[in-house]
Amino acid sequence: MSRSLYWKITSPVLLIALVGTLSVSLAAPYLLEWFVTQTAVDNAQQQAATFRNIRNYYSEQVVAKVTGSGGFNVMADHQLSAEGVPVPATFLIEMVDYDKPQELVMTDLISPYPFKNRIERKMDEYQKRAWKAVQANPDEFYVELLEQDGKMMVRAAQADRLNAPACVACHNNHPTSLKRDWKLGDVRGLLEVSTVVDGWLERGVWISRTLSGVTLLAFALVMLVNFRVARQVSEPLNRISGSLRSLSRGEDRGLSPEDYQYQEVESLADAFNGFSEKERERKQLAHKVEMLAYTDPLTQLANRTGFQQELDKRMSESAERQALVRIWLVDVDHFRDINDTLGYEVGDKVLGLLAEALQRTLPADTLLARLGEDEFGVLLDVAADTAEWSGLEYMAEQVQQAVSEHLQVAGRTLKLTASVGAACSSHDAENGQELILQANIALHQAKALGRNRAVIHSPELSAAVTQRVELVHDMHNGLELGEFVPFYQPQFDLQTGALIGAEALMRWQRKDGSLMPPGMFIPVAEQSSLIVPMGAQIMENACRDCQAWQAEGLEGIRVAVNVSSVQFADDDLVALTRAVLEKTGLQPALLELEVTESGLLAEVDEVIASLQKLHELGIELALDDFGTGYSSLSYLKTLPVDRLKIDREFVRDLLNSSDDQAILRMIVELGKQLNLKILAEGVEEAEQLALLKASGCQEVQGFYYAKPLPLNEFIEYAKNYSVAETTV
């Protein structure tokens, strides 16, 4: 849950103030007690040291001299004799007891082993505790802060040791001593210093209260400043956030100029005003963009987006309005030729004139849109009870007539034609996109039938497209499953009859063993570019199979692989061939690539460069279906090919056509002049074979020898092949 920035700023200071004050209040008594106790202990240490020094001085300077004169005796009860001098301990006790009630600092010397004359001096409870403590640690003071006789005092006691041999002798030999086995360093008693600390505590309490008051006052001042700063920050932020909310609702409410206290807040306000200005500009631009988004700037018709939006709207309301939605897609035939020959400026003028002509032809309630460079869309509603095709053909004819009007542009008279595809929402189209798809299918069919015609969509057209899509999908799956395999048709040396090679022909062998005829899938594969991965797979399999039959004793028999025009246009053909040879280990001389004339007609220079790179790999190149193209002879001398393959169309009627025989002789002679081998395919009869041999053709293949065979059958055929059986 979000919190107010005002409290976010002030609450930490308030919390710190409360915690600080509480901490001072709670800690002050303990600190005061510690301070008073520590001070009293320091005084006690000094006092104890002083008394020890006095006792030592008395023992060394007074007692020694007095007793040395012989007139006095050192005794504990010196009051009983005029010649008695007090022993050092008695002297010290009597000195500290002198005028004790008037002292704030009092000293006492007491022992659990008193002489007889001090037998009445008993240890109080504190002294008993102190005696136990100093027994355990004689070098430390035992300290307590306690109340006694209505006064607070610090009592500190330390061990009183026998630190001189004379003291040990005195205590061991004294007639009233309770203990006679004293040793040097033994703890004889306690030296206690008691300090009355009432005055100290009172002054400490006054100081503590004063500090607490000063602390509270300081915190109050800090809080006051903090509250003021927080207000100066939060209130402008609230105004800015309120303006932002208004702006989000579309209300253009800027901030009025104010004297802000802080540069950061002023900068934020300036940034908001700048953003608000940009937002106004954005809305104006968005309005322009929206107009552009739905309008074609050239013809001022609706564009594809506007057409799609209106179509979707009418489709969603068609059931409620009890209406059918119909559309026509109009594609101007060969319009690109106008742009290429007359220029784009003329093309734009033609499009403008076409738009005007169509608008004059169509009913007033029709939506006309420009969907692409040379494509228009027509949208019209009709009553739901209208016959399904009623008016569709008539409207298509009207549209074609409008397009075919003579147009005068740039001093030229143009007569155009159009292909039209029509669709109606009665064909189960659930939305505008599906209806456009149906019209597109009809338009493509009109183009396929030769253009300049109109086609109305039917379920059968969609079924054909669906079948093609499913075929492409199945081909994708077949490619992943490795269903496309090479079958091999043997090739022979016509002069010697020797088996010299095999052409790898692509076959689609389903997992159930059925074969799909090549004519049903290869054209679709080339249109969908699937022929590229399929051809790569066939090339690798063919090279691997060729390597396999070399190991079976069929050395020197090459394999020929077809390369489609789509594959040849692919930039990776050279790299693919090199990679396949390296992967399979096949000798390059055993691989031949067959390229059709149609695949060589695009960029001759690039074609020659690619063929040269392939030839440099060490493989052979063959020109397949020779003679069926249009410009073979013009560039044949520049192509690095090794073999020409005569198309089966020439071989089929060779026996009955003198023209085909003449073409055959010409091709054979051309091959001799260019040092090229000639291979005829499609040989099915012995008479054809004899005629080919007589003409000088070197190599042949066809059903006369064998149909295309799977690998195992081809190897078996090659092993059992006898030259004598097929020699003509």
PDB file of N, CA and C in Angstrom, residues 30-118:
ATOM      1  N   TYR A  30      21.011   4.672  34.457  1.00  0.00           N
ATOM      2  CA  TYR A  30      22.105   3.698  34.464  1.00  0.00           C
ATOM      3  C   TYR A  30      23.456   4.372  34.226  1.00  0.00           C
ATOM      4  N   LEU A  31      23.454   5.338  33.329  1.00  0.00           N
ATOM      5  CA  LEU A  31      24.697   6.070  33.092  1.00  0.00           C
ATOM      6  C   LEU A  31      25.113   6.868  34.317  1.00  0.00           C
ATOM      7  N   LEU A  32      24.101   7.483  34.974  1.00  0.00           N
ATOM      8  CA  LEU A  32      24.403   8.258  36.180  1.00  0.00           C
ATOM      9  C   LEU A  32      24.949   7.360  37.276  1.00  0.00           C
ATOM     10  N   GLU A  33      24.313   6.212  37.472  1.00  0.00           N
ATOM     11  CA  GLU A  33      24.783   5.274  38.489  1.00  0.00           C
ATOM     12  C   GLU A  33      26.196   4.796  38.170  1.00  0.00           C
ATOM     13  N   TRP A  34      26.422   4.500  36.897  1.00  0.00           N
ATOM     14  CA  TRP A  34      27.767   4.050  36.511  1.00  0.00           C
ATOM     15  C   TRP A  34      28.796   5.144  36.757  1.00  0.00           C
ATOM     16  N   PHE A  35      28.435   6.387  36.405  1.00  0.00           N
ATOM     17  CA  PHE A  35      29.379   7.495  36.576  1.00  0.00           C
ATOM     18  C   PHE A  35      29.700   7.732  38.046  1.00  0.00           C
ATOM     19  N   VAL A  36      28.656   7.759  38.869  1.00  0.00           N
ATOM     20  CA  VAL A  36      28.872   8.010  40.307  1.00  0.00           C
ATOM     21  C   VAL A  36      29.698   6.891  40.915  1.00  0.00           C
ATOM     22  N   THR A  37      29.324   5.663  40.556  1.00  0.00           N
ATOM     23  CA  THR A  37      30.058   4.517  41.115  1.00  0.00           C
ATOM     24  C   THR A  37      31.518   4.544  40.688  1.00  0.00           C
ATOM     25  N   GLN A  38      31.756   4.796  39.420  1.00  0.00           N
ATOM     26  CA  GLN A  38      33.129   4.798  38.920  1.00  0.00           C
ATOM     27  C   GLN A  38      33.948   5.913  39.563  1.00  0.00           C
ATOM     28  N   THR A  39      33.311   7.082  39.773  1.00  0.00           N
ATOM     29  CA  THR A  39      34.021   8.200  40.422  1.00  0.00           C
ATOM     30  C   THR A  39      34.367   7.850  41.865  1.00  0.00           C
ATOM     31  N   ALA A  40      33.392   7.244  42.576  1.00  0.00           N
ATOM     32  CA  ALA A  40      33.636   6.852  43.965  1.00  0.00           C
ATOM     33  C   ALA A  40      34.749   5.815  44.053  1.00  0.00           C
ATOM     34  N   VAL A  41      34.776   4.870  43.087  1.00  0.00           N
ATOM     35  CA  VAL A  41      35.838   3.860  43.087  1.00  0.00           C
ATOM     36  C   VAL A  41      37.195   4.511  42.863  1.00  0.00           C
ATOM     37  N   ASP A  42      37.224   5.478  41.915  1.00  0.00           N
ATOM     38  CA  ASP A  42      38.493   6.175  41.681  1.00  0.00           C
ATOM     39  C   ASP A  42      38.965   6.875  42.953  1.00  0.00           C
ATOM     40  N   ASN A  43      38.032   7.524  43.680  1.00  0.00           N
ATOM     41  CA  ASN A  43      38.394   8.190  44.944  1.00  0.00           C
ATOM     42  C   ASN A  43      38.840   7.171  45.983  1.00  0.00           C
ATOM     43  N   ALA A  44      38.140   6.010  45.989  1.00  0.00           N
ATOM     44  CA  ALA A  44      38.478   4.978  46.964  1.00  0.00           C
ATOM     45  C   ALA A  44      39.884   4.462  46.732  1.00  0.00           C
ATOM     46  N   GLN A  45      40.246   4.289  45.446  1.00  0.00           N
ATOM     47  CA  GLN A  45      41.602   3.829  45.140  1.00  0.00           C
ATOM     48  C   GLN A  45      42.643   4.813  45.682  1.00  0.00           C
ATOM     49  N   GLN A  46      42.359   6.106  45.474  1.00  0.00           N
ATOM     50  CA  GLN A  46      43.299   7.112  45.973  1.00  0.00           C
ATOM     51  C   GLN A  46      43.340   7.123  47.517  1.00  0.00           C
ATOM     52  N   GLN A  47      42.145   7.007  48.116  1.00  0.00           N
ATOM     53  CA  GLN A  47      42.063   7.037  49.579  1.00  0.00           C
ATOM     54  C   GLN A  47      42.784   5.830  50.169  1.00  0.00           C
ATOM     55  N   ALA A  48      42.563   4.643  49.596  1.00  0.00           N
ATOM     56  CA  ALA A  48      43.196   3.434  50.111  1.00  0.00           C
ATOM     57  C   ALA A  48      44.707   3.520  49.987  1.00  0.00           C
ATOM     58  N   ALA A  49      45.150   4.049  48.870  1.00  0.00           N
ATOM     59  CA  ALA A  49      46.596   4.196  48.691  1.00  0.00           C
ATOM     60  C   ALA A  49      47.180   5.159  49.718  1.00  0.00           C
ATOM     61  N   THR A  50      46.401   6.208  50.012  1.00  0.00           N
ATOM     62  CA  THR A  50      46.882   7.189  51.009  1.00  0.00           C
ATOM     63  C   THR A  50      47.029   6.561  52.382  1.00  0.00           C
ATOM     64  N   PHE A  51      46.004   5.793  52.773  1.00  0.00           N
ATOM     65  CA  PHE A  51      46.062   5.179  54.108  1.00  0.00           C
ATOM     66  C   PHE A  51      47.160   4.134  54.196  1.00  0.00           C
ATOM     67  N   ARG A  52      47.374   3.391  53.111  1.00  0.00           N
ATOM     68  CA  ARG A  52      48.473   2.433  53.146  1.00  0.00           C
ATOM     69  C   ARG A  52      49.822   3.151  53.297  1.00  0.00           C
ATOM     70  N   ASN A  53      49.947   4.256  52.608  1.00  0.00           N
ATOM     71  CA  ASN A  53      51.186   5.025  52.728  1.00  0.00           C
ATOM     72  C   ASN A  53      51.386   5.554  54.152  1.00  0.00           C
ATOM     73  N   ILE A  54      50.247   6.012  54.750  1.00  0.00           N
ATOM     74  CA  ILE A  54      50.334   6.516  56.143  1.00  0.00           C
ATOM     75  C   ILE A  54      50.762   5.394  57.074  1.00  0.00           C
ATOM     76  N   ARG A  55      50.110   4.192  56.895  1.00  0.00           N
ATOM     77  CA  ARG A  55      50.453   3.078  57.765  1.00  0.00           C
ATOM     78  C   ARG A  55      51.915   2.682  57.595  1.00  0.00           C
ATOM     79  N   ASN A  56      52.360   2.635  56.344  1.00  0.00           N
ATOM     80  CA  ASN A  56      53.759   2.262  56.119  1.00  0.00           C
ATOM     81  C   ASN A  56      54.715   3.283  56.730  1.00  0.00           C
ATOM     82  N   TYR A  57      54.347   4.557  56.579  1.00  0.00           N
ATOM     83  CA  TYR A  57      55.200   5.607  57.164  1.00  0.00           C
ATOM     84  C   TYR A  57      55.234   5.489  58.690  1.00  0.00           C
ATOM     85  N   TYR A  58      54.042   5.249  59.261  1.00  0.00           N
ATOM     86  CA  TYR A  58      53.957   5.136  60.722  1.00  0.00           C
ATOM     87  C   TYR A  58      54.781   3.953  61.206  1.00  0.00           C
ATOM     88  N   SER A  59      54.709   2.865  60.448  1.00  0.00           N
ATOM     89  CA  SER A  59      55.428   1.661  60.866  1.00  0.00           C
ATOM     90  C   SER A  59      56.928   1.856  60.764  1.00  0.00           C
ATOM     91  N   GLU A  60      57.362   2.516  59.675  1.00  0.00           N
ATOM     92  CA  GLU A  60      58.793   2.610  59.423  1.00  0.00           C
ATOM     93  C   GLU A  60      59.452   3.780  60.172  1.00  0.00           C
ATOM     94  N   GLN A  61      58.735   4.892  60.328  1.00  0.00           N
ATOM     95  CA  GLN A  61      59.357   6.090  60.882  1.00  0.00           C
ATOM     96  C   GLN A  61      59.028   6.318  62.355  1.00  0.00           C
ATOM     97  N   VAL A  62      57.825   5.934  62.750  1.00  0.00           N
ATOM     98  CA  VAL A  62      57.406   6.240  64.135  1.00  0.00           C
ATOM     99  C   VAL A  62      57.674   5.050  65.040  1.00  0.00           C
ATOM    100  N   VAL A  63      57.047   3.912  64.644  1.00  0.00           N
ATOM    101  CA  VAL A  63      57.146   2.743  65.526  1.00  0.00           C
ATOM    102  C   VAL A  63      58.594   2.312  65.674  1.00  0.00           C
ATOM    103  N   ALA A  64      59.307   2.265  64.573  1.00  0.00           N
ATOM    104  CA  ALA A  64      60.695   1.791  64.638  1.00  0.00           C
ATOM    105  C   ALA A  64      61.557   2.688  65.536  1.00  0.00           C
ATOM    106  N   LYS A  65      61.365   4.006  65.453  1.00  0.00           N
ATOM    107  CA  LYS A  65      62.180   4.925  66.245  1.00  0.00           C
ATOM    108  C   LYS A  65      61.781   4.914  67.716  1.00  0.00           C
ATOM    109  N   VAL A  66      60.455   4.820  67.937  1.00  0.00           N
ATOM    110  CA  VAL A  66      59.978   4.857  69.338  1.00  0.00           C
ATOM    111  C   VAL A  66      60.434   3.620  70.081  1.00  0.00           C
ATOM    112  N   THR A  67      60.251   2.500  69.455  1.00  0.00           N
ATOM    113  CA  THR A  67      60.641   1.258  70.127  1.00  0.00           C
ATOM    114  C   THR A  67      62.148   1.134  70.211  1.00  0.00           C
ATOM    115  N   GLY A  68      62.839   1.750  69.290  1.00  0.00           N
ATOM    116  CA  GLY A  68      64.282   1.676  69.317  1.00  0.00           C
ATOM    117  C   GLY A  68      64.892   2.475  70.481  1.00  0.00           C
ATOM    118  N   SER A  69      64.154   3.462  70.973  1.00  0.00           N
ATOM    119  CA  SER A  69      64.667   4.269  72.098  1.00  0.00           C
ATOM    120  C   SER A  69      64.583   3.515  73.415  1.00  0.00           C
ATOM    121  N   GLY A  70      63.742   2.483  73.473  1.00  0.00           N
ATOM    122  CA  GLY A  70      63.611   1.644  74.668  1.00  0.00           C
ATOM    123  C   GLY A  70      62.625   2.168  75.684  1.00  0.00           C
ATOM    124  N   GLY A  71      62.012   3.295  75.495  1.00  0.00           N
ATOM    125  CA  GLY A  71      61.100   3.852  76.492  1.00  0.00           C
ATOM    126  C   GLY A  71      59.660   3.531  76.255  1.00  0.00           C
ATOM    127  N   PHE A  72      59.326   2.989  75.121  1.00  0.00           N
ATOM    128  CA  PHE A  72      57.922   2.731  74.789  1.00  0.00           C
ATOM    129  C   PHE A  72      57.776   1.316  74.275  1.00  0.00           C
ATOM    130  N   ASN A  73      56.506   0.801  74.399  1.00  0.00           N
ATOM    131  CA  ASN A  73      56.177  -0.540  73.910  1.00  0.00           C
ATOM    132  C   ASN A  73      55.073  -0.440  72.856  1.00  0.00           C
ATOM    133  N   VAL A  74      55.208  -1.179  71.795  1.00  0.00           N
ATOM    134  CA  VAL A  74      54.175  -1.205  70.744  1.00  0.00           C
ATOM    135  C   VAL A  74      53.138  -2.234  71.150  1.00  0.00           C
ATOM    136  N   MET A  75      51.864  -1.810  71.283  1.00  0.00           N
ATOM    137  CA  MET A  75      50.825  -2.702  71.787  1.00  0.00           C
ATOM    138  C   MET A  75      49.478  -2.307  71.185  1.00  0.00           C
ATOM    139  N   ALA A  76      48.592  -3.318  71.037  1.00  0.00           N
ATOM    140  CA  ALA A  76      47.276  -3.060  70.449  1.00  0.00           C
ATOM    141  C   ALA A  76      46.410  -2.232  71.387  1.00  0.00           C
ATOM    142  N   ASP A  77      46.480  -2.504  72.747  1.00  0.00           N
ATOM    143  CA  ASP A  77      45.685  -1.750  73.706  1.00  0.00           C
ATOM    144  C   ASP A  77      46.579  -0.731  74.402  1.00  0.00           C
ATOM    145  N   HIS A  78      47.100   0.166  73.603  1.00  0.00           N
ATOM    146  CA  HIS A  78      48.078   1.115  74.118  1.00  0.00           C
ATOM    147  C   HIS A  78      47.471   2.075  75.123  1.00  0.00           C
ATOM    148  N   GLN A  79      46.132   2.211  75.191  1.00  0.00           N
ATOM    149  CA  GLN A  79      45.511   3.127  76.131  1.00  0.00           C
ATOM    150  C   GLN A  79      45.717   2.663  77.588  1.00  0.00           C
ATOM    151  N   LEU A  80      45.995   1.379  77.798  1.00  0.00           N
ATOM    152  CA  LEU A  80      46.123   0.856  79.161  1.00  0.00           C
ATOM    153  C   LEU A  80      47.488   1.145  79.768  1.00  0.00           C
ATOM    154  N   SER A  81      48.428   1.639  78.981  1.00  0.00           N
ATOM    155  CA  SER A  81      49.779   1.875  79.513  1.00  0.00           C
ATOM    156  C   SER A  81      50.261   3.239  79.045  1.00  0.00           C
ATOM    157  N   ALA A  82      50.918   3.935  79.982  1.00  0.00           N
ATOM    158  CA  ALA A  82      51.451   5.254  79.627  1.00  0.00           C
ATOM    159  C   ALA A  82      52.598   5.125  78.666  1.00  0.00           C
ATOM    160  N   GLU A  83      53.282   3.964  78.635  1.00  0.00           N
ATOM    161  CA  GLU A  83      54.387   3.781  77.703  1.00  0.00           C
ATOM    162  C   GLU A  83      53.930   3.057  76.425  1.00  0.00           C
ATOM    163  N   GLY A  84      52.626   2.879  76.253  1.00  0.00           N
ATOM    164  CA  GLY A  84      52.140   2.123  75.097  1.00  0.00           C
ATOM    165  C   GLY A  84      52.039   2.973  73.836  1.00  0.00           C
ATOM    166  N   VAL A  85      52.490   2.371  72.763  1.00  0.00           N
ATOM    167  CA  VAL A  85      52.387   2.992  71.425  1.00  0.00           C
ATOM    168  C   VAL A  85      51.543   2.051  70.544  1.00  0.00           C
ATOM    169  N   PRO A  86      50.524   2.570  69.845  1.00  0.00           N
ATOM    170  CA  PRO A  86      49.641   1.674  69.067  1.00  0.00           C
ATOM    171  C   PRO A  86      50.384   1.002  67.918  1.00  0.00           C
ATOM    172  N   VAL A  87      50.003  -0.237  67.716  1.00  0.00           N
ATOM    173  CA  VAL A  87      50.539  -0.934  66.539  1.00  0.00           C
ATOM    174  C   VAL A  87      50.001  -0.231  65.290  1.00  0.00           C
ATOM    175  N   PRO A  88      50.617  -0.421  64.119  1.00  0.00           N
ATOM    176  CA  PRO A  88      50.175   0.308  62.918  1.00  0.00           C
ATOM    177  C   PRO A  88      48.706   0.106  62.602  1.00  0.00           C
ATOM    178  N   ALA A  89      48.197  -1.117  62.726  1.00  0.00           N
ATOM    179  CA  ALA A  89      46.780  -1.346  62.399  1.00  0.00           C
ATOM    180  C   ALA A  89      45.886  -0.569  63.334  1.00  0.00           C
ATOM    181  N   THR A  90      46.207  -0.579  64.663  1.00  0.00           N
ATOM    182  CA  THR A  90      45.391   0.156  65.638  1.00  0.00           C
ATOM    183  C   THR A  90      45.457   1.639  65.353  1.00  0.00           C
ATOM    184  N   PHE A  91      46.646   2.103  65.037  1.00  0.00           N
ATOM    185  CA  PHE A  91      46.804   3.517  64.723  1.00  0.00           C
ATOM    186  C   PHE A  91      45.906   3.907  63.547  1.00  0.00           C
ATOM    187  N   LEU A  92      45.885   3.056  62.509  1.00  0.00           N
ATOM    188  CA  LEU A  92      45.099   3.365  61.316  1.00  0.00           C
ATOM    189  C   LEU A  92      43.613   3.325  61.619  1.00  0.00           C
ATOM    190  N   ILE A  93      43.168   2.333  62.445  1.00  0.00           N
ATOM    191  CA  ILE A  93      41.742   2.224  62.778  1.00  0.00           C
ATOM    192  C   ILE A  93      41.294   3.437  63.562  1.00  0.00           C
ATOM    193  N   GLU A  94      42.111   3.817  64.538  1.00  0.00           N
ATOM    194  CA  GLU A  94      41.727   4.958  65.369  1.00  0.00           C
ATOM    195  C   GLU A  94      41.729   6.244  64.559  1.00  0.00           C
ATOM    196  N   MET A  95      42.649   6.329  63.594  1.00  0.00           N
ATOM    197  CA  MET A  95      42.700   7.543  62.783  1.00  0.00           C
ATOM    198  C   MET A  95      41.457   7.675  61.895  1.00  0.00           C
ATOM    199  N   VAL A  96      41.042   6.539  61.250  1.00  0.00           N
ATOM    200  CA  VAL A  96      39.884   6.637  60.346  1.00  0.00           C
ATOM    201  C   VAL A  96      38.580   6.782  61.116  1.00  0.00           C
ATOM    202  N   ASP A  97      38.554   6.334  62.414  1.00  0.00           N
ATOM    203  CA  ASP A  97      37.333   6.464  63.195  1.00  0.00           C
ATOM    204  C   ASP A  97      37.180   7.854  63.787  1.00  0.00           C
ATOM    205  N   TYR A  98      38.194   8.640  63.702  1.00  0.00           N
ATOM    206  CA  TYR A  98      38.166   9.955  64.337  1.00  0.00           C
ATOM    207  C   TYR A  98      37.177  10.857  63.605  1.00  0.00           C
ATOM    208  N   ASP A  99      36.218  11.340  64.298  1.00  0.00           N
ATOM    209  CA  ASP A  99      35.236  12.291  63.771  1.00  0.00           C
ATOM    210  C   ASP A  99      34.534  11.756  62.511  1.00  0.00           C
ATOM    211  N   LYS A 100      34.218  10.431  62.491  1.00  0.00           N
ATOM    212  CA  LYS A 100      33.600   9.784  61.303  1.00  0.00           C
ATOM    213  C   LYS A 100      32.242  10.346  60.926  1.00  0.00           C
ATOM    214  N   PRO A 101      31.376  10.657  61.890  1.00  0.00           N
ATOM    215  CA  PRO A 101      30.042  11.120  61.493  1.00  0.00           C
ATOM    216  C   PRO A 101      30.050  12.359  60.620  1.00  0.00           C
ATOM    217  N   GLN A 102      31.086  13.127  60.616  1.00  0.00           N
ATOM    218  CA  GLN A 102      31.095  14.354  59.843  1.00  0.00           C
ATOM    219  C   GLN A 102      31.687  14.170  58.453  1.00  0.00           C
ATOM    220  N   GLU A 103      32.183  12.975  58.112  1.00  0.00           N
ATOM    221  CA  GLU A 103      32.870  12.761  56.843  1.00  0.00           C
ATOM    222  C   GLU A 103      31.899  12.299  55.751  1.00  0.00           C
ATOM    223  N   LEU A 104      32.099  12.818  54.518  1.00  0.00           N
ATOM    224  CA  LEU A 104      31.379  12.300  53.356  1.00  0.00           C
ATOM    225  C   LEU A 104      32.104  11.107  52.778  1.00  0.00           C
ATOM    226  N   VAL A 105      33.406  11.019  53.012  1.00  0.00           N
ATOM    227  CA  VAL A 105      34.209   9.881  52.585  1.00  0.00           C
ATOM    228  C   VAL A 105      34.766   9.241  53.846  1.00  0.00           C
ATOM    229  N   MET A 106      34.393   8.010  54.111  1.00  0.00           N
ATOM    230  CA  MET A 106      34.768   7.334  55.341  1.00  0.00           C
ATOM    231  C   MET A 106      35.582   6.102  55.009  1.00  0.00           C
ATOM    232  N   THR A 107      36.594   5.840  55.867  1.00  0.00           N
ATOM    233  CA  THR A 107      37.481   4.710  55.660  1.00  0.00           C
ATOM    234  C   THR A 107      37.415   3.804  56.876  1.00  0.00           C
ATOM    235  N   ASP A 108      37.462   2.529  56.593  1.00  0.00           N
ATOM    236  CA  ASP A 108      37.386   1.570  57.687  1.00  0.00           C
ATOM    237  C   ASP A 108      38.347   0.430  57.391  1.00  0.00           C
ATOM    238  N   LEU A 109      38.916  -0.133  58.485  1.00  0.00           N
ATOM    239  CA  LEU A 109      39.811  -1.277  58.396  1.00  0.00           C
ATOM    240  C   LEU A 109      39.265  -2.343  59.315  1.00  0.00           C
ATOM    241  N   ILE A 110      38.896  -3.484  58.753  1.00  0.00           N
ATOM    242  CA  ILE A 110      38.257  -4.516  59.561  1.00  0.00           C
ATOM    243  C   ILE A 110      38.754  -5.872  59.112  1.00  0.00           C
ATOM    244  N   SER A 111      38.751  -6.825  60.081  1.00  0.00           N
ATOM    245  CA  SER A 111      39.268  -8.158  59.782  1.00  0.00           C
ATOM    246  C   SER A 111      38.423  -9.195  60.497  1.00  0.00           C
ATOM    247  N   PRO A 112      38.265 -10.355  59.887  1.00  0.00           N
ATOM    248  CA  PRO A 112      37.569 -11.448  60.590  1.00  0.00           C
ATOM    249  C   PRO A 112      38.464 -12.086  61.672  1.00  0.00           C
ATOM    250  N   TYR A 113      39.715 -11.594  61.792  1.00  0.00           N
ATOM    251  CA  TYR A 113      40.653 -12.099  62.799  1.00  0.00           C
ATOM    252  C   TYR A 113      41.138 -10.937  63.675  1.00  0.00           C
ATOM    253  N   PRO A 114      40.273 -10.307  64.488  1.00  0.00           N
ATOM    254  CA  PRO A 114      40.677  -9.122  65.271  1.00  0.00           C
ATOM    255  C   PRO A 114      41.499  -9.527  66.506  1.00  0.00           C
ATOM    256  N   PHE A 115      42.274  -8.555  66.985  1.00  0.00           N
ATOM    257  CA  PHE A 115      42.901  -8.732  68.300  1.00  0.00           C
ATOM    258  C   PHE A 115      41.819  -8.682  69.360  1.00  0.00           C
ATOM    259  N   LYS A 116      42.210  -9.064  70.565  1.00  0.00           N
ATOM    260  CA  LYS A 116      41.227  -9.205  71.644  1.00  0.00           C
ATOM    261  C   LYS A 116      40.555  -7.892  71.959  1.00  0.00           C
ATOM    262  N   ASN A 117      41.304  -6.806  71.909  1.00  0.00           N
ATOM    263  CA  ASN A 117      40.716  -5.521  72.265  1.00  0.00           C
ATOM    264  C   ASN A 117      39.738  -5.025  71.198  1.00  0.00           C
ATOM    265  N   ARG A 118      39.681  -5.690  69.993  1.00  0.00           N
ATOM    266  CA  ARG A 118      38.728  -5.264  68.953  1.00  0.00           C
ATOM    267  C   ARG A 118      37.774  -6.406  68.601  1.00  0.00           C
TER     268      ARG A 118
END
